[in-house]
Coordinates of C-alpha atoms and ligand atoms in Angstrom, one line a residue:
Chain A
X1 CA -12.7 40.0 -29.1
X2 CA -12.8 43.5 -27.6
X3 CA -12.8 42.0 -24.1
X4 CA -9.5 40.3 -24.7
X5 CA -7.7 43.4 -25.7
X6 CA -8.5 45.0 -22.4
X7 CA -6.9 42.2 -20.4
X8 CA -3.4 42.4 -19.0
X9 CA -1.0 40.6 -21.4
X10 CA -0.3 37.8 -19.0
X11 CA -4.0 37.0 -18.6
X12 CA -4.7 37.2 -22.3
X13 CA -1.7 34.9 -22.9
X14 CA -2.7 32.2 -20.4
X15 CA -6.3 32.2 -21.7
X16 CA -5.3 31.8 -25.3
X17 CA -2.1 29.8 -25.2
X18 CA -1.6 26.6 -23.2
X19 CA 2.2 26.8 -23.5
X20 CA 2.1 30.3 -22.0
X21 CA 0.1 28.9 -19.1
X22 CA 2.5 25.9 -18.6
X23 CA 5.4 28.3 -18.6
X24 CA 3.8 30.6 -16.1
X25 CA 3.1 27.7 -13.8
X26 CA 6.8 26.8 -13.9
X27 CA 7.8 30.4 -13.0
X28 CA 5.3 30.4 -10.1
X29 CA 6.7 27.1 -8.9
X30 CA 10.2 28.6 -8.9
X31 CA 9.0 31.8 -7.1
X32 CA 9.8 33.9 -10.1
X33 CA 6.4 35.3 -11.0
X34 CA 5.4 37.9 -8.4
X35 CA 4.5 40.5 -11.0
X36 CA 2.4 38.1 -13.1
X37 CA 0.6 36.9 -10.0
X38 CA -0.2 40.5 -9.0
X39 CA -1.5 41.2 -12.5
X40 CA -3.7 38.1 -12.7
X41 CA -5.2 38.1 -9.2
X42 CA -8.1 40.4 -10.1
X43 CA -9.2 38.0 -12.9
X44 CA -9.6 35.0 -10.6
X45 CA -12.6 34.1 -8.4
X46 CA -14.8 32.5 -11.0
X47 CA -13.6 28.8 -10.9
X48 CA -14.9 26.3 -8.4
X49 CA -11.9 25.0 -6.5
X50 CA -12.3 21.4 -5.5
X51 CA -9.8 19.6 -3.3
X52 CA -9.4 15.8 -3.4
X53 CA -7.5 14.3 -0.5
X54 CA -7.2 11.0 1.4
X55 CA -4.9 8.2 2.2
X56 CA -2.4 6.9 -0.4
X57 CA -3.9 4.6 -3.0
X58 CA -7.6 5.2 -2.1
X59 CA -8.2 6.2 -5.7
X60 CA -7.9 10.0 -5.7
X61 CA -6.3 10.2 -9.2
X62 CA -8.8 7.7 -10.7
X63 CA -11.7 9.7 -9.2
X64 CA -10.3 13.0 -10.5
X65 CA -10.2 11.4 -13.9
X66 CA -13.9 10.4 -13.7
X67 CA -14.9 13.8 -12.3
X68 CA -13.1 15.7 -15.0
X69 CA -14.8 13.5 -17.7
X70 CA -18.2 14.2 -16.1
X71 CA -17.6 17.9 -16.0
X72 CA -16.5 17.9 -19.6
X73 CA -19.8 16.2 -20.5
X74 CA -21.5 19.1 -18.8
X75 CA -19.5 21.4 -21.1
X76 CA -17.3 22.8 -18.3
X77 CA -13.6 23.3 -18.7
X78 CA -11.3 21.6 -16.2
X79 CA -7.8 22.0 -14.9
X80 CA -6.1 19.5 -12.6
X81 CA -3.3 20.1 -10.2
X82 CA -1.9 16.9 -8.9
X83 CA 0.6 17.0 -6.0
X84 CA 3.0 14.2 -5.1
X85 CA 5.7 14.1 -2.5
X86 CA 9.3 15.2 -3.0
X87 CA 11.9 12.7 -1.8
X88 CA 13.5 14.1 1.4
X89 CA 16.8 12.4 0.4
X90 CA 17.4 13.6 -3.1
X91 CA 14.9 16.5 -3.5
X92 CA 13.6 14.7 -6.6
X93 CA 10.2 13.2 -7.2
X94 CA 8.3 10.7 -9.3
X95 CA 5.0 12.3 -10.2
X96 CA 2.7 9.4 -11.2
X97 CA -0.9 10.8 -10.9
X98 CA -1.2 11.2 -14.7
X99 CA -1.1 7.4 -15.2
X100 CA -4.7 7.4 -14.0
X101 CA -5.8 10.4 -16.1
X102 CA -5.3 9.0 -19.5
X103 CA -8.9 9.3 -20.6
X104 CA -8.5 13.0 -20.7
X105 CA -5.9 13.5 -23.4
X106 CA -6.7 15.2 -26.7
X107 CA -9.3 17.5 -25.1
X108 CA -8.4 21.2 -25.2
X109 CA -10.9 21.7 -22.4
X110 CA -8.7 19.9 -19.9
X111 CA -5.3 20.9 -18.6
X112 CA -3.3 18.6 -16.2
X113 CA -0.3 19.7 -14.3
X114 CA 1.8 17.6 -11.8
X115 CA 3.8 19.2 -9.0
X116 CA 6.0 18.0 -6.2
X117 CA 5.7 19.2 -2.6
X118 CA 9.4 20.4 -2.6
X119 CA 9.7 19.8 1.2
X120 CA 6.4 21.3 2.3
X121 CA 4.5 19.0 4.8
X122 CA 0.9 20.1 4.6
X123 CA -0.1 17.9 1.7
X124 CA 0.5 20.6 -0.9
X125 CA 3.5 22.6 -2.0
X126 CA 4.1 26.1 -0.9
X127 CA 3.3 27.4 -4.3
X128 CA 0.2 25.3 -4.9
X129 CA -2.2 28.1 -3.9
X130 CA -0.6 30.5 -6.4
X131 CA -0.7 27.8 -9.1
X132 CA -4.5 27.5 -8.4
X133 CA -4.8 31.3 -8.8
X134 CA -3.2 31.1 -12.2
X135 CA -5.5 28.3 -13.4
X136 CA -8.5 30.2 -12.0
X137 CA -7.5 33.4 -13.9
X138 CA -6.9 31.3 -17.0
X139 CA -10.6 30.8 -17.1
X140 CA -11.2 27.1 -16.2
X141 CA -14.6 26.5 -14.8
X142 CA -13.3 23.8 -12.5
X143 CA -9.9 23.4 -10.7
X144 CA -9.4 20.0 -9.2
X145 CA -6.5 19.7 -6.8
X146 CA -5.3 16.3 -5.8
X147 CA -3.1 16.3 -2.6
X148 CA -0.4 13.9 -1.7
X149 CA -1.6 10.7 -0.1
X150 CA -2.5 12.2 3.2
X151 CA -2.7 10.7 6.7
X152 CA -4.0 13.2 9.2
X153 CA -2.1 16.4 9.4
X154 CA -2.1 17.2 5.7
X155 CA -5.0 19.6 5.9
X156 CA -3.7 22.6 3.9
X157 CA -6.1 21.7 1.1
X158 CA -9.0 23.0 3.3
X159 CA -7.8 26.5 2.9
X160 CA -6.7 26.2 -0.7
X161 CA -10.0 24.7 -2.0
X162 CA -13.6 25.7 -1.6
X163 CA -15.0 22.2 -1.5
X164 CA -12.9 19.5 0.1
X165 CA -13.5 15.9 -0.8
X166 CA -12.0 13.3 1.5
X167 CA -11.6 9.9 -0.2
X168 CA -11.7 6.7 1.9
X169 CA -11.6 3.1 0.7
X170 CA -12.5 -0.2 2.3
X171 CA -9.8 -2.6 3.2
X172 CA -7.2 -0.1 4.5
X173 CA -6.7 -2.2 7.6
X174 CA -8.6 -1.3 10.7
X175 CA -11.4 1.0 9.6
X176 CA -11.4 3.4 12.4
X177 CA -7.7 3.5 12.4
X178 CA -7.6 4.4 8.7
X179 CA -10.1 7.2 9.1
X180 CA -8.0 9.8 11.0
X181 CA -10.0 12.5 12.8
X182 CA -7.9 15.4 11.5
X183 CA -8.5 14.6 7.8
X184 CA -12.2 13.8 8.4
X185 CA -12.8 17.2 10.0
X186 CA -11.9 19.0 6.8
X187 CA -14.3 16.9 4.7
X188 CA -17.2 18.8 3.0
X189 CA -18.0 15.6 1.2
X190 CA -16.9 12.1 2.1
X191 CA -16.3 9.6 -0.6
X192 CA -16.1 5.9 0.0
X193 CA -14.4 4.8 -3.2
X194 CA -13.7 1.2 -4.3
X195 CA -17.3 0.4 -3.4
X196 CA -16.8 -2.8 -5.4
X197 CA -14.5 -4.1 -2.8
X198 CA -15.5 -6.1 0.3
X199 CA -15.8 -4.2 3.5
X200 CA -17.7 -1.2 2.2
X201 CA -20.5 -1.6 4.7
X202 CA -18.2 -1.5 7.7
X203 CA -16.3 1.5 6.3
X204 CA -19.7 3.3 5.8
X205 CA -20.8 2.4 9.3
X206 CA -17.5 3.6 10.9
X207 CA -17.8 6.9 8.9
X208 CA -21.4 7.5 9.8
X209 CA -20.6 6.9 13.5
X210 CA -17.8 9.4 13.3
X211 CA -19.8 12.0 11.5
X212 CA -22.6 11.7 14.1
X213 CA -20.1 12.6 16.8
X214 CA -19.4 15.9 15.0
X215 CA -21.3 19.0 15.8
X216 CA -23.1 21.3 13.4
X217 CA -20.6 24.1 13.1
X218 CA -18.5 25.4 10.3
X219 CA -14.8 24.8 10.3
X220 CA -12.4 27.4 9.0
X221 CA -8.7 27.2 8.7
X222 CA -6.8 29.7 10.7
X223 CA -3.0 29.7 11.2
X224 CA -3.0 26.2 9.9
X225 CA -5.5 25.1 12.5
X226 CA -9.1 24.3 12.2
X227 CA -11.4 26.8 14.0
X228 CA -15.1 26.3 14.7
X229 CA -17.5 29.1 13.9
X230 CA -21.2 29.1 14.1
X231 CA -22.7 27.2 11.2
X232 CA -24.3 29.0 8.3
X233 CA -24.1 32.6 9.6
X234 CA -26.7 33.9 7.2
X235 CA -29.1 31.0 6.9
X236 CA -29.0 30.0 10.5
X237 CA -28.3 26.8 12.4
X238 CA -31.0 24.5 10.8
X239 CA -29.6 25.1 7.3
X240 CA -26.1 23.9 8.3
X241 CA -24.2 21.7 5.9
X242 CA -24.3 18.0 6.7
X243 CA -21.3 16.2 5.3
X244 CA -22.7 13.6 2.9
X245 CA -21.2 10.3 2.2
X246 CA -21.0 9.2 -1.5
X247 CA -20.0 5.7 -2.7
X248 CA -18.1 5.5 -5.9
X249 CA -16.2 3.1 -8.1
X250 CA -13.6 5.2 -9.8
X251 CA -12.5 2.5 -12.2
X252 CA -15.9 2.5 -14.0
X253 CA -17.5 5.9 -12.9
X254 CA -20.2 4.5 -10.7
X255 CA -21.5 7.1 -8.3
X256 CA -19.7 10.0 -10.0
X257 CA -23.0 11.8 -11.1
X258 CA -24.1 11.7 -7.4
X259 CA -20.8 13.1 -6.3
X260 CA -21.0 16.0 -8.8
X261 CA -24.5 16.7 -7.6
X262 CA -23.3 16.9 -4.0
X263 CA -20.5 19.2 -5.1
X264 CA -22.9 21.5 -6.8
X265 CA -25.1 21.5 -3.7
X266 CA -22.1 22.4 -1.6
X267 CA -21.2 25.3 -3.8
X268 CA -24.7 26.6 -3.6
X269 CA -24.6 26.3 0.2
X270 CA -21.3 28.0 0.5
X271 CA -22.6 31.0 -1.5
X272 CA -26.1 31.2 0.1
X273 CA -24.8 30.8 3.7
X274 CA -22.0 33.3 3.6
X275 CA -19.6 30.5 4.6
X276 CA -17.5 31.0 1.4
X277 CA -16.6 34.5 2.3
X278 CA -16.0 33.6 5.9
X279 CA -13.6 30.8 4.9
X280 CA -11.9 32.8 2.3
X281 CA -11.4 35.8 4.6
X282 CA -9.8 33.6 7.3
X283 CA -7.5 31.8 4.9
X284 CA -6.4 35.1 3.1
X285 CA -5.8 36.6 6.5
X286 CA -3.6 33.7 7.5
X287 CA -1.8 33.8 4.1
X288 CA -1.1 37.5 4.4
X289 CA 0.2 37.1 7.9
X290 CA 2.5 34.3 6.8
X291 CA 3.8 36.3 3.9
X292 CA 4.3 39.3 6.3
X293 CA 6.3 37.1 8.6
X294 CA 8.6 36.1 5.8
X295 CA 9.0 39.7 4.6
X296 CA 9.6 41.0 8.1
X297 CA 12.2 38.4 8.8
X298 CA 14.0 39.2 5.6
X299 CA 13.8 42.9 6.4
X300 CA 15.1 42.4 9.9
X301 CA 18.0 40.3 8.7
X302 CA 18.9 43.1 6.2
X303 CA 18.8 45.7 9.0
X304 CA 20.9 43.9 11.6
X305 CA 23.1 42.0 9.1
X306 CA 23.4 38.2 8.8
X307 CA 26.7 38.2 10.5
X308 CA 25.3 39.9 13.6
X309 CA 22.3 37.5 13.6
X310 CA 24.7 34.6 13.5
X311 CA 26.6 36.1 16.4
X312 CA 23.4 36.2 18.4
X313 CA 22.7 32.6 17.6
X314 CA 26.1 31.8 19.0
X315 CA 25.3 33.6 22.2
X316 CA 22.2 31.6 22.6
X317 CA 24.2 28.4 22.0
X318 CA 26.6 29.4 24.8
X319 CA 23.5 29.9 27.0
X320 CA 24.3 33.6 27.6
X321 CA 20.7 34.5 26.6
X322 CA 17.6 32.5 25.8
X323 CA 16.0 32.3 22.4
X324 CA 13.1 34.6 23.3
X325 CA 15.4 37.3 24.6
X326 CA 17.5 36.9 21.5
X327 CA 14.5 37.6 19.3
X328 CA 13.6 40.6 21.4
X329 CA 17.1 41.9 21.2
X330 CA 17.3 41.6 17.4
X331 CA 14.0 43.3 17.0
X332 CA 15.0 46.2 19.2
X333 CA 18.3 46.5 17.4
X334 CA 16.6 46.5 14.0
X335 CA 14.3 49.3 14.9
X336 CA 17.2 51.4 16.4
X337 CA 18.7 51.8 13.0
X338 CA 21.6 49.7 14.1
X339 CA 23.9 48.5 11.4
X340 CA 27.2 46.8 12.5
Chain B
X1 CA 13.2 30.2 -2.4
X2 CA 13.1 26.9 -4.1
X3 CA 15.7 26.2 -6.7
X4 CA 14.9 25.4 -10.3
X5 CA 14.5 21.6 -10.8
X6 CA 15.0 19.7 -14.0
X7 CA 11.7 18.2 -15.1
X8 CA 11.6 15.1 -17.2
X9 CA 8.7 13.3 -18.8
X10 CA 9.3 9.5 -18.9
X11 CA 7.0 7.9 -21.4
X12 CA 6.5 4.6 -23.1
X13 CA 5.0 5.1 -26.6
X14 CA 3.3 2.4 -28.6
X15 CA 2.1 -1.0 -27.4
X16 CA 5.4 -2.1 -25.9
X17 CA 4.8 -3.5 -22.4
X18 CA 8.5 -3.6 -21.2
X19 CA 8.4 -1.0 -18.4
X20 CA 11.3 -2.1 -16.2
X21 CA 13.9 0.1 -17.8
X22 CA 11.6 3.1 -17.8
X23 CA 10.9 2.6 -14.1
X24 CA 14.6 2.1 -13.3
X25 CA 15.5 5.3 -15.2
X26 CA 12.6 7.3 -13.5
X27 CA 13.8 6.3 -10.1
X28 CA 17.4 7.1 -10.9
X29 CA 16.5 10.6 -12.1
X30 CA 14.4 11.2 -9.0
X31 CA 17.4 10.1 -6.9
X32 CA 19.5 12.6 -8.8
X33 CA 17.1 15.4 -7.6
X34 CA 15.0 15.7 -10.8
X35 CA 11.2 15.8 -11.0
X36 CA 10.0 13.0 -13.2
X37 CA 6.5 12.8 -14.6
X38 CA 5.8 9.2 -15.2
X39 CA 2.9 8.6 -17.6
X40 CA 2.9 4.8 -17.8
X41 CA 2.4 2.4 -20.7
X42 CA 0.8 2.7 -24.1
X43 CA 1.1 6.4 -24.8
X44 CA 0.4 7.7 -28.3
X45 CA 2.8 10.4 -29.7
X46 CA 0.0 12.9 -29.3
X47 CA -0.4 12.1 -25.6
X48 CA 3.3 12.4 -25.0
X49 CA 3.7 15.8 -26.6
X50 CA 0.5 17.1 -24.9
X51 CA 1.8 16.0 -21.5
X52 CA 5.2 17.5 -22.2
X53 CA 3.6 20.8 -23.1
X54 CA 1.3 20.9 -20.0
X55 CA 4.0 19.8 -17.7
X56 CA 6.6 22.2 -19.2
X57 CA 9.3 19.6 -19.0
X58 CA 12.9 20.2 -20.0
X59 CA 13.4 16.7 -21.3
X60 CA 11.2 14.0 -22.9
X61 CA 12.6 10.5 -22.1
X62 CA 11.3 7.7 -24.3
X63 CA 11.6 4.0 -23.5
X64 CA 11.1 1.8 -26.6
X65 CA 11.9 -1.9 -26.6
X66 CA 9.5 -3.0 -29.3
X67 CA 11.6 -2.0 -32.3
X68 CA 9.1 0.7 -33.3
X69 CA 11.4 3.6 -32.6
X70 CA 12.0 4.5 -36.2
X71 CA 8.2 5.1 -36.6
X72 CA 7.5 6.6 -33.2
X73 CA 10.4 9.0 -32.7
X74 CA 10.0 11.0 -36.0
X75 CA 6.3 11.4 -35.3
X76 CA 7.0 12.7 -31.8
X77 CA 9.6 15.1 -33.0
X78 CA 7.2 16.3 -35.7
X79 CA 4.4 17.0 -33.1
X80 CA 6.9 18.7 -30.9
X81 CA 7.8 21.1 -33.7
X82 CA 4.1 21.7 -34.4
X83 CA 3.6 22.7 -30.7
X84 CA 6.7 24.9 -30.5
X85 CA 8.6 22.5 -28.3
X86 CA 11.8 22.5 -30.3
X87 CA 13.8 23.5 -27.2
X88 CA 12.7 20.4 -25.3
X89 CA 15.4 17.7 -25.4
X90 CA 14.6 14.1 -26.3
X91 CA 16.5 11.1 -24.9
X92 CA 15.8 7.6 -26.0
X93 CA 16.4 4.2 -24.2
X94 CA 15.6 0.6 -24.9
X95 CA 16.5 -1.8 -27.8
X96 CA 17.9 0.3 -30.6
X97 CA 20.1 -1.3 -33.2
X98 CA 23.5 0.4 -33.6
X99 CA 22.8 1.5 -37.2
X100 CA 19.7 3.5 -36.2
X101 CA 21.6 5.6 -33.6
X102 CA 23.3 8.1 -35.9
X103 CA 20.0 8.5 -37.8
X104 CA 18.1 9.3 -34.6
X105 CA 20.8 11.7 -33.5
X106 CA 20.6 13.4 -36.9
X107 CA 16.8 13.8 -36.4
X108 CA 17.3 15.7 -33.2
X109 CA 17.4 13.1 -30.5
X110 CA 20.0 14.2 -28.0
X111 CA 21.1 10.8 -26.7
X112 CA 20.4 7.1 -27.1
X113 CA 20.9 4.6 -24.2
X114 CA 20.7 0.9 -24.8
X115 CA 20.5 -2.1 -22.5
X116 CA 23.1 -2.0 -19.7
X117 CA 23.5 1.8 -19.8
X118 CA 24.8 3.2 -16.6
X119 CA 22.1 5.5 -15.1
X120 CA 24.8 7.8 -13.9
X121 CA 25.7 8.4 -17.6
X122 CA 22.1 9.1 -18.4
X123 CA 21.9 11.6 -15.5
X124 CA 25.1 13.3 -16.6
X125 CA 23.9 13.6 -20.1
X126 CA 20.6 15.2 -19.1
X127 CA 22.4 17.7 -16.8
X128 CA 24.7 18.6 -19.7
X129 CA 22.0 19.1 -22.4
X130 CA 19.6 21.0 -20.1
X131 CA 20.8 24.5 -19.5
X132 CA 18.8 26.1 -16.7
X133 CA 18.6 29.8 -17.2
Ligands
B12_1 C1 12.2 -8.8 -19.2 C2 11.8 -8.9 -20.6 C3 10.4 -9.1 -20.9 C4 9.4 -9.0 -19.7 C5 9.0 -7.6 -19.5 C6 8.6 -7.3 -18.0 C7 8.4 -5.8 -17.8 N1 7.3 -5.4 -17.2 O1 9.2 -5.0 -18.2 C8 8.2 -9.9 -20.4 C9 8.4 -11.3 -20.1 C10 6.8 -9.4 -20.1 C11 8.5 -9.7 -21.9 C12 7.6 -9.8 -22.9 C13 7.9 -9.7 -24.3 N2 9.2 -9.5 -24.8 CO1 10.7 -9.1 -23.7 N3 12.4 -8.9 -22.9 C14 12.7 -8.8 -21.7 C15 14.3 -8.7 -21.6 C16 14.8 -10.1 -21.3 C17 14.8 -7.8 -20.6 C18 14.2 -6.3 -20.6 C19 14.5 -5.6 -19.3 O2 13.6 -5.5 -18.4 N4 15.7 -5.2 -19.0 C20 16.1 -4.6 -17.8 C21 16.0 -3.1 -18.0 C22 16.5 -2.3 -16.8 O3 16.8 -2.7 -19.1 P1 16.3 -1.8 -20.3 O4 14.8 -1.9 -20.4 O5 17.1 -2.2 -21.5 O6 16.6 -0.4 -19.9 C23 17.9 0.1 -19.9 C24 18.3 0.9 -21.2 O7 17.6 0.4 -22.3 C25 18.0 2.3 -20.9 N5 16.6 2.8 -21.0 C26 15.4 2.1 -21.0 N6 14.4 3.0 -21.0 C27 14.9 4.2 -21.0 C28 14.3 5.4 -21.0 C29 15.1 6.6 -21.0 C30 14.4 7.9 -20.9 C31 16.5 6.5 -20.9 C32 17.3 7.7 -20.9 C33 17.1 5.2 -20.9 C34 16.3 4.1 -20.9 O8 18.4 2.4 -19.6 C35 18.0 1.2 -18.8 C36 19.1 1.0 -17.8 O9 20.3 0.6 -18.3 C37 14.6 -8.2 -23.0 C38 16.0 -8.7 -23.5 C39 17.0 -7.7 -23.2 N7 18.2 -8.2 -22.7 O10 16.9 -6.5 -23.2 C40 13.5 -8.9 -23.8 C41 13.1 -8.2 -25.1 C42 13.0 -6.7 -25.0 N8 11.7 -8.7 -25.3 C43 11.4 -9.0 -26.6 C44 10.2 -9.5 -27.0 C45 10.1 -9.8 -28.5 C46 9.1 -9.7 -26.1 C47 7.7 -10.2 -26.5 C48 7.1 -9.6 -27.8 C49 7.8 -11.7 -26.6 C50 6.6 -12.4 -27.1 N9 6.6 -12.9 -28.3 O11 5.6 -12.5 -26.3 C51 6.9 -9.8 -25.3 C52 6.2 -8.5 -25.5 C53 5.5 -7.9 -24.3 C54 4.9 -6.6 -24.5 N10 3.6 -6.4 -24.2 O12 5.5 -5.6 -25.0 C55 12.6 -8.7 -27.5 C56 12.4 -7.4 -28.3 C57 12.9 -7.6 -29.7 C58 13.0 -6.3 -30.5 N11 12.8 -5.1 -30.0 O13 13.4 -6.4 -31.6 C59 13.8 -8.6 -26.5 C60 14.9 -7.7 -26.9 C61 14.3 -10.1 -26.4 C62 15.0 -10.6 -27.7 N12 16.3 -10.5 -27.8 O14 14.3 -10.9 -28.6 N13 9.8 -9.3 -22.1
GTP2 N1 -11.4 -2.0 -7.4 C1 -11.2 -0.7 -7.5 N2 -10.0 -0.2 -7.7 C2 -9.8 1.1 -7.8 C3 -10.9 2.0 -7.7 N3 -10.4 3.3 -7.8 C4 -9.1 3.2 -7.9 N4 -8.7 1.9 -7.9 C5 -7.3 1.3 -8.1 O1 -6.6 1.7 -7.0 C6 -5.2 2.0 -7.3 C7 -4.8 3.3 -6.8 O2 -5.6 4.3 -7.5 P1 -5.1 5.8 -7.7 O3 -6.2 6.5 -8.4 O4 -3.7 5.9 -8.3 O5 -5.0 6.2 -6.2 P2 -4.5 7.6 -5.5 O6 -5.3 7.8 -4.3 O7 -4.4 8.6 -6.5 O8 -3.0 7.1 -5.1 P3 -1.8 8.1 -4.6 O9 -1.8 9.3 -5.5 O10 -0.6 7.3 -4.9 O11 -2.0 8.4 -3.2 C8 -5.2 1.8 -8.8 O12 -4.7 0.5 -9.1 C9 -6.6 2.0 -9.3 O13 -6.9 1.3 -10.5 C10 -12.2 1.5 -7.5 O14 -13.2 2.2 -7.3 N5 -12.3 0.1 -7.4
MG3 MG1 -2.8 9.8 -7.2

């Protein structure tokens, strides 16, 4: 156990003690774990981060349950982060994804955590990516992330995960209508779940048609938007990833071995092609920029004073100056060492 | 900065299929701003305690209408102790004869709420017993 003794205490704790991990996740969720996150960051990067998204009720939780079981059969340890929406009215939430994950109890190689979006709109909570980092540093081989039932704009998962699985199901009304372009574009793998239900063929046809329209380029998330970059920068154009479609029945596990095989292929592709680094760099850059914006705003407010800031808002309200000039004015004042 | 939220596990142990009360309570707690992890029917004591640990909840809410509470509740409390979850509060709802209530409270259950309980009372009780640091 000499390796363990050299680890920072928080990393050793979350690797050995599930309660310590659970407690850390709570502190992260409450934005009270900056020091721990800094300490554990160097110990991440080993896990395969797999996102599972798709419209409400398509079978994401059931599929995650099957995938986790299959990974356990391969001897891999699995953690699951399941995100459900916060009620905008009360700020509370009912987190129900665990109902479908009951096959996984009693196994020390599985750890399931539910979380609410707490007002964030991108399909994840603001702290989800930090929670993923903790699970990664805790040593799980696989981190499965289930997003809220997503429509089209909830695409944050594409920057939080390495492999994004979009789950569709037949019988969600008009097929093409149900398969929203935004969410389809982030798919590394498409799953048509509920393959036991009528209408699978037409869903498959619609999906194939939409995939054929797509071009062979890599999508990376940047500033919350998808950007295209040339495919497979190292391997070249012909080796580009072609989004496969896998049919599954999550209630009995049909198709899950095929899905796991595609996931493994995708991981190999990400590494060999250099796309993994490309995506990671873009999303880290966006994250740092976002954090910097928050810090700069806090810093600026401290320099000019909240009261003065509010006074400027009032001037804009009276139409004495426009919002853009107000921002410029506040910035100039903050750098002039002005303190009212 | 998000504020600290009260997290509650609502679970139905045993083979009891009466889930209306549990759902009513889960929704009421959500509407009171709490985060409720709902695990569904037919949970074993082991599943409940494991979920409470992973989810790091402040409260375990049990709903038992089958009459098996005097067997299930002690087992759950015992497992909680074994996992170091003594600081997690346990509230119980469902069909519980009056004479069992003091015994359950003595064991460490923080509150018992029978049929017709006002959900506002349940909310107030949980807010009172959970002290957020
Ligand atoms: C509706 C009902 C059913 C429905 C259940 C539908 C469902 N999905 O829930 C059906 C018809 C399926 C049913 C079946 C049976 N039932 Co029935 N059922 C009832 C009935 C009439 C009402 C229960 C109810 O839903 N109440 C409404 C909800 C909102 O109230 P509640 O559950 O009590 O919840 C409140 C509080 O208890 C508390 N609470 C509840 N849970 C929680 C959790 C927490 C954390 C907290 C804080 C509070 C809390 O707060 C809630 C709000 O006030 C009761 C009689 C009664 N008056 O209670 C019998 C009753 C519970 N059933 C009974 C029986 C015997 C059965 C059957 C075994 C009958 C049979 N022989 O087939 C089966 C068993 C089914 C099964 N698999 O378990 C008996 C139980 C006897 C006992 N415990 O000693 C009762 C008491 C009837 C009786 N007097 O004999 N039942
Ligand atoms: N027939 C059939 N039903 C399925 C299949 N997969 C899931 N279901 C059912 O579909 C319903 C929804 O499944 P979930 O796994 O909860 O779906 P979800 O996408 O996680 O739902 P949300 O998290 O609420 O968006 C449940 O009743 C499942 O039993 C399947 O392959 N075939
Ligand atoms: Mg789900």
